[in-house]
Coordinates of C-alpha atoms in Angstrom, one line a residue:
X1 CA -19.2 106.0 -171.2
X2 CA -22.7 107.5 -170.3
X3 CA -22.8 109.2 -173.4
X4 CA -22.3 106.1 -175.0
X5 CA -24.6 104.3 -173.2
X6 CA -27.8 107.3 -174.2
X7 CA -26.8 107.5 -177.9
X8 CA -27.2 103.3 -177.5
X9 CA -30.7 103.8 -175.6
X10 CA -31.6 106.8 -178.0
X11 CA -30.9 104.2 -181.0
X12 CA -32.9 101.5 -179.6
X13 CA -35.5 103.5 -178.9
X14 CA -35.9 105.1 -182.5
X15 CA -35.5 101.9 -183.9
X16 CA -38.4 100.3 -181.8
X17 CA -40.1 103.2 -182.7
X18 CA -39.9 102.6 -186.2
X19 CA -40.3 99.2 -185.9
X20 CA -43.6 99.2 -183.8
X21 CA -45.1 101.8 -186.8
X22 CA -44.3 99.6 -189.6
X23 CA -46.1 96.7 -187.8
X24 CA -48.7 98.5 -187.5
X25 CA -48.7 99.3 -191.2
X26 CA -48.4 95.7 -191.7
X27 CA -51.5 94.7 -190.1
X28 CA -53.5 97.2 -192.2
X29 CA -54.6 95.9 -195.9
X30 CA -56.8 96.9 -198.6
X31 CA -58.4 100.7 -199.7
X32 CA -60.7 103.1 -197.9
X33 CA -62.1 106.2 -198.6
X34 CA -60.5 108.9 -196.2
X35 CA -62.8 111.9 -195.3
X36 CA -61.1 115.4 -193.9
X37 CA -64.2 118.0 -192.5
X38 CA -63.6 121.7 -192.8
X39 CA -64.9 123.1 -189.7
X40 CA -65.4 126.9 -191.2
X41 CA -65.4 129.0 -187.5
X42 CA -64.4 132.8 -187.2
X43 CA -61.8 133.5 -184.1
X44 CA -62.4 130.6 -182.2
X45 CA -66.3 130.3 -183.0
X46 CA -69.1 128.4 -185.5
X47 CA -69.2 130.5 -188.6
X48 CA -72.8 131.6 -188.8
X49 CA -73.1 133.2 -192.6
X50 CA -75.5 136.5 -192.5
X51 CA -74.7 137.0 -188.7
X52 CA -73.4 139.6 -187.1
X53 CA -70.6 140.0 -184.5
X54 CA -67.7 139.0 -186.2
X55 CA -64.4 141.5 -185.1
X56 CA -61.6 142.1 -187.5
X57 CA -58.8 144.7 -187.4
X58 CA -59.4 148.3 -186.6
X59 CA -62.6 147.3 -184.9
X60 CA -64.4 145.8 -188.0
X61 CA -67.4 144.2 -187.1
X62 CA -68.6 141.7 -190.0
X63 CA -71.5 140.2 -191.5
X64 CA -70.1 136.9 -193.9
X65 CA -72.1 136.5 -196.6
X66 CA -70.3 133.7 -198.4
X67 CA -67.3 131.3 -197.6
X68 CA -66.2 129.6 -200.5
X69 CA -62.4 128.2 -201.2
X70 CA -60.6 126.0 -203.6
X71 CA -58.5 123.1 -202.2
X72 CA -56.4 120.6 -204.2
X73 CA -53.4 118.2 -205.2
X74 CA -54.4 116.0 -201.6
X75 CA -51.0 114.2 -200.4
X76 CA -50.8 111.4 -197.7
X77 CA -47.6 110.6 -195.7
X78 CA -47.4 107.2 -193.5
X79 CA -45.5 107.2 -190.0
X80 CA -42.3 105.6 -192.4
X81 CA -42.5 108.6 -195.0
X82 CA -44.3 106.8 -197.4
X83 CA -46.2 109.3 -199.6
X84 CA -49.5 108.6 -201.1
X85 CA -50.3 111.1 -203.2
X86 CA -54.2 112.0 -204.9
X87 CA -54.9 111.2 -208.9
X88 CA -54.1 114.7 -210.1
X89 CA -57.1 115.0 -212.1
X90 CA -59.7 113.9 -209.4
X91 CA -57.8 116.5 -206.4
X92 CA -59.7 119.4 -207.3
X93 CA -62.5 120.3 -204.6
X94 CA -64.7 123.3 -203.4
X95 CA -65.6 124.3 -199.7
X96 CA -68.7 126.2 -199.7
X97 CA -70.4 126.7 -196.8
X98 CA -73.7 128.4 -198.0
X99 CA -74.3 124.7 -199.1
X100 CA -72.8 122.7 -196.5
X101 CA -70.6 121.2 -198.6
X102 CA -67.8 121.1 -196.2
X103 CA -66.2 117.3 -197.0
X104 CA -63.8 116.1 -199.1
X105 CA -63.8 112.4 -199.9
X106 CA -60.5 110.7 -201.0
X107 CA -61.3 107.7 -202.3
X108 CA -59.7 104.3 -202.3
X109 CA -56.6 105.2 -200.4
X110 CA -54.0 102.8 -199.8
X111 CA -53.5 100.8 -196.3
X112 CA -51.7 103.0 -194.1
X113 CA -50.9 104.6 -190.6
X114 CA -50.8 108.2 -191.8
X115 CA -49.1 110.8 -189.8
X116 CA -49.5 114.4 -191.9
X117 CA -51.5 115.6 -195.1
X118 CA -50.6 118.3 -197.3
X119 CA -52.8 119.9 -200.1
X120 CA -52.7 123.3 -201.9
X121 CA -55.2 126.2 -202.0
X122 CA -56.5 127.2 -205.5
X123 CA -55.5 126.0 -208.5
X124 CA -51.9 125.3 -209.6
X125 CA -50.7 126.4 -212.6
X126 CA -49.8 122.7 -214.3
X127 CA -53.6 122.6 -214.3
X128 CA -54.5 126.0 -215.5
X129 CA -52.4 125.9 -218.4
X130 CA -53.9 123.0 -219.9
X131 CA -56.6 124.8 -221.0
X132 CA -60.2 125.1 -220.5
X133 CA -60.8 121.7 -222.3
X134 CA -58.0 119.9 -219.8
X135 CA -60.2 120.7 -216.1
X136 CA -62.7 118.2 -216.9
X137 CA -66.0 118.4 -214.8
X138 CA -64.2 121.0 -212.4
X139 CA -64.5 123.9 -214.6
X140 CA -68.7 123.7 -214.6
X141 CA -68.3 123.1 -211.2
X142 CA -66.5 125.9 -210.1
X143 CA -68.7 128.1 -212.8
X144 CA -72.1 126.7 -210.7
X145 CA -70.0 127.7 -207.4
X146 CA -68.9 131.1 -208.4
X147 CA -65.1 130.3 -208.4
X148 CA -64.1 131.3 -211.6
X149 CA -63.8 135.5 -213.5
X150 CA -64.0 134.8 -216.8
X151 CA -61.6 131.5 -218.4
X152 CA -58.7 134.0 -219.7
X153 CA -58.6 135.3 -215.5
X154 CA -58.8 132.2 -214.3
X155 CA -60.4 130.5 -210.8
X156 CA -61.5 132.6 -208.0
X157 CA -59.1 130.5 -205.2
X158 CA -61.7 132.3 -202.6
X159 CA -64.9 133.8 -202.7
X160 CA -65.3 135.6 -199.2
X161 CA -68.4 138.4 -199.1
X162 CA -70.5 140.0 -196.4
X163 CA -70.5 143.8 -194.7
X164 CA -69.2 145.5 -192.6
X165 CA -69.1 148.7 -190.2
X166 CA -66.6 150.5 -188.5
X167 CA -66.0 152.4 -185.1
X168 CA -66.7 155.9 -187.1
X169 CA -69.0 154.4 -190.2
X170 CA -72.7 152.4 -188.5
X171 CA -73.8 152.2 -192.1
X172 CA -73.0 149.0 -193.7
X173 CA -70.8 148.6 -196.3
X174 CA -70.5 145.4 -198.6
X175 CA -67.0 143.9 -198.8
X176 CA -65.9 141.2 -201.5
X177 CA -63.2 139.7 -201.4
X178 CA -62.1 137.2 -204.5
X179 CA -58.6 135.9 -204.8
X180 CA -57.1 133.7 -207.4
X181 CA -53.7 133.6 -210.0
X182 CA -54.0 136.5 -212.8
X183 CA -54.1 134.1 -215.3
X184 CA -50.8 133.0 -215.6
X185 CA -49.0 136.1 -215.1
X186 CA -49.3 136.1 -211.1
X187 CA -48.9 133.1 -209.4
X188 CA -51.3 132.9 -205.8
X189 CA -52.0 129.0 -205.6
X190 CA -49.8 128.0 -202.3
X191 CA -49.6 124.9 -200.5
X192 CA -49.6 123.7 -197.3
X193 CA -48.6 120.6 -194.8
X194 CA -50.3 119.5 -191.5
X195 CA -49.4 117.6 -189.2
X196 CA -51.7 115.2 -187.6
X197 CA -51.9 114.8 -183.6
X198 CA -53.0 111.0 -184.2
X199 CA -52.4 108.9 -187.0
X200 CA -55.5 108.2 -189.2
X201 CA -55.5 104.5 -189.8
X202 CA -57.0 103.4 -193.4
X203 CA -57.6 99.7 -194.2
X204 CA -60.7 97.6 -196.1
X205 CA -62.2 98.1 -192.2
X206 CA -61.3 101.5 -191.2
X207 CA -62.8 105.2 -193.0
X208 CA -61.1 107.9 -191.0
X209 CA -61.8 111.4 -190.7
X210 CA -59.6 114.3 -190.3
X211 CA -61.0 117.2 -188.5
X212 CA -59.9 120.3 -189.7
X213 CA -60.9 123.5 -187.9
X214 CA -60.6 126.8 -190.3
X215 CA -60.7 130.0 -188.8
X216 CA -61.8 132.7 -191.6
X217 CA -60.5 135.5 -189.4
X218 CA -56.8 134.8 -190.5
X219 CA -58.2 135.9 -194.2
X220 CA -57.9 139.5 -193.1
X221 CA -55.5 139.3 -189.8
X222 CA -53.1 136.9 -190.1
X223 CA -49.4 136.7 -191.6
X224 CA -51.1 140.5 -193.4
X225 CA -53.2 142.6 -191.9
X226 CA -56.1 144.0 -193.9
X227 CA -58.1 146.4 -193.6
X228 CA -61.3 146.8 -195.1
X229 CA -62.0 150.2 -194.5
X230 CA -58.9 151.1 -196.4
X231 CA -60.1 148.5 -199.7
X232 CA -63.4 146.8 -199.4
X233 CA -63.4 145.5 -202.6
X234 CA -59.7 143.0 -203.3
X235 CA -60.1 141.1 -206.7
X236 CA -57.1 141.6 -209.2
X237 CA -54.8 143.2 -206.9
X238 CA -50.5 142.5 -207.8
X239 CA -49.9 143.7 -204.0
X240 CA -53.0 142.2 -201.8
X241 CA -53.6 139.3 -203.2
X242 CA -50.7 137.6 -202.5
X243 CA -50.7 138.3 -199.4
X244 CA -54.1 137.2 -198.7
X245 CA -52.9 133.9 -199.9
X246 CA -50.6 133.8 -198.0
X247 CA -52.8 134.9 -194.7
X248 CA -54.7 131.4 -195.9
X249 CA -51.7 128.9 -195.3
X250 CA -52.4 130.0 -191.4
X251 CA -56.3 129.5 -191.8
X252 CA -56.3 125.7 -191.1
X253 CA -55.5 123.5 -188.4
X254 CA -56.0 119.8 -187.6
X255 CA -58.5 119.4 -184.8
X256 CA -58.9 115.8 -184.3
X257 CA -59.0 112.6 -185.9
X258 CA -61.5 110.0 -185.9
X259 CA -60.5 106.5 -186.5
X260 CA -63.4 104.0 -187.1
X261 CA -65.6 101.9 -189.7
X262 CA -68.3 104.9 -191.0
X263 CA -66.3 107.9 -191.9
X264 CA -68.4 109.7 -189.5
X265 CA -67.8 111.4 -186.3

């Protein structure tokens, strides 16, 4: 009988639960753009590019010269499991912070209460194997970025530079790392799905932004641990660079959101 009775109060409760987000979703109309900020930072810290101090593995220090990373294919899910999901051709966006552009602007999304996003890192392969002539304005833009080896290697997915020294080595040594699909022969786009602590709320009235803190120290020390000592220099590479895309799944992590009118912290 008491079992009874908590499955009944466990229903109830997941129904009201239910019920209480889709009136909320009701009471929301129109489009907004949504904004989501990537917060570069290093181990828990701002990322200052050209500064030293940075720690990776086997006592690394670092000096970043240049964060720069592909994101992509944005998709929305409402409190219900509704799924809004980006115009393919417009979801194609570059973090750089040398230039502080940091922001991604989706524009005239739907209404909604949403509860998690999900986009992919690089470029997928739909869109690579269209051609040069099917990326639109995003191929000049990732040539003006440096994101891209030459059309038959495809997009640089990240562009990470800087130097480094070591416990026995005080003279610096440069390090680049670029990482991307081998054309079509090895496949390093991944994806990823976040779930948000707060719903961000989009109607004609609200312009959320979702806070996204990215910590560049996973690129070397996360799922893989790199050493740059041993290879300094990772471009085409069959064995690192997949796992360096994979260490960048881990790199990003949802903050905060901020629900309001100005898109704007």
């Amino acid at each position: 009988m008491k079992k009874y009775i908590l499955n009944s109060l466990m229903a109830i409760l997941t129904i009201s639960s239910i019920s209480c987000s889709t009136d909320a979703e009701e009471q929301l109309s129109g489009h907004n753009d949504l904004v989501i900020e990537f917060d570069n930072g290093f181990n828990g810290n701002d990322l200052l590019l050209n500064t030293s101090g940075y720690e990776s593995i086997n006592q690394e220090q670092l000096k970043i010269s240049r964060l720069n990373y592909i994101v992509s294919n944005f998709k929305l899910t409402t409190a219900t499991g509704t799924v809004f999901t980006y115009p393919k051709n417009d979801s194609y966006f570059i973090i750089n912070e040398e230039t502080g552009h940091t922001e991604v602007v989706l524009t005239e999304v739907p209404a909604g209460e949403y509860a998690s996003i999900r986009f992919g890192i690089g470029v997928d392969q739909e869109k690579y194997l269209q051609g040069a002539e099917g990326q639109g304005d995003f191929l000049s833009l990732a040539e003006a970025n440096e994101m891209m080896w030459a059309w038959q290697a495809g997009y640089k997915f990240l562009n990470y530079e800087g130097s480094f020294t070591t416990a026995t080595t005080a003279e610096a040594q440069n390090f680049k790392v670029h990482m991307g699909s081998h054309g079509s022969s090895l496949d390093n786009y991944r994806a990823l799905s976040l779930a948000l602590p707060s719903s961000a709320l989009v109607s004609s009235e609200l312009k959320p932004v979702i806070h996204l803190a990215v910590d560049a120290s996973k690129i070397l020390n996360g799922q893989y641990q790199l050493s740059l000592e041993e290879k300094s220099v990772i471009m085409v590479d069959e064995n690192k660079s997949p796992q360096i895309a994979e260490n960048l799944t881990g790199m990003f992590r949802v903050d905060h959101v901020h629900n309001g009118a100005s898109g704007t912290h």
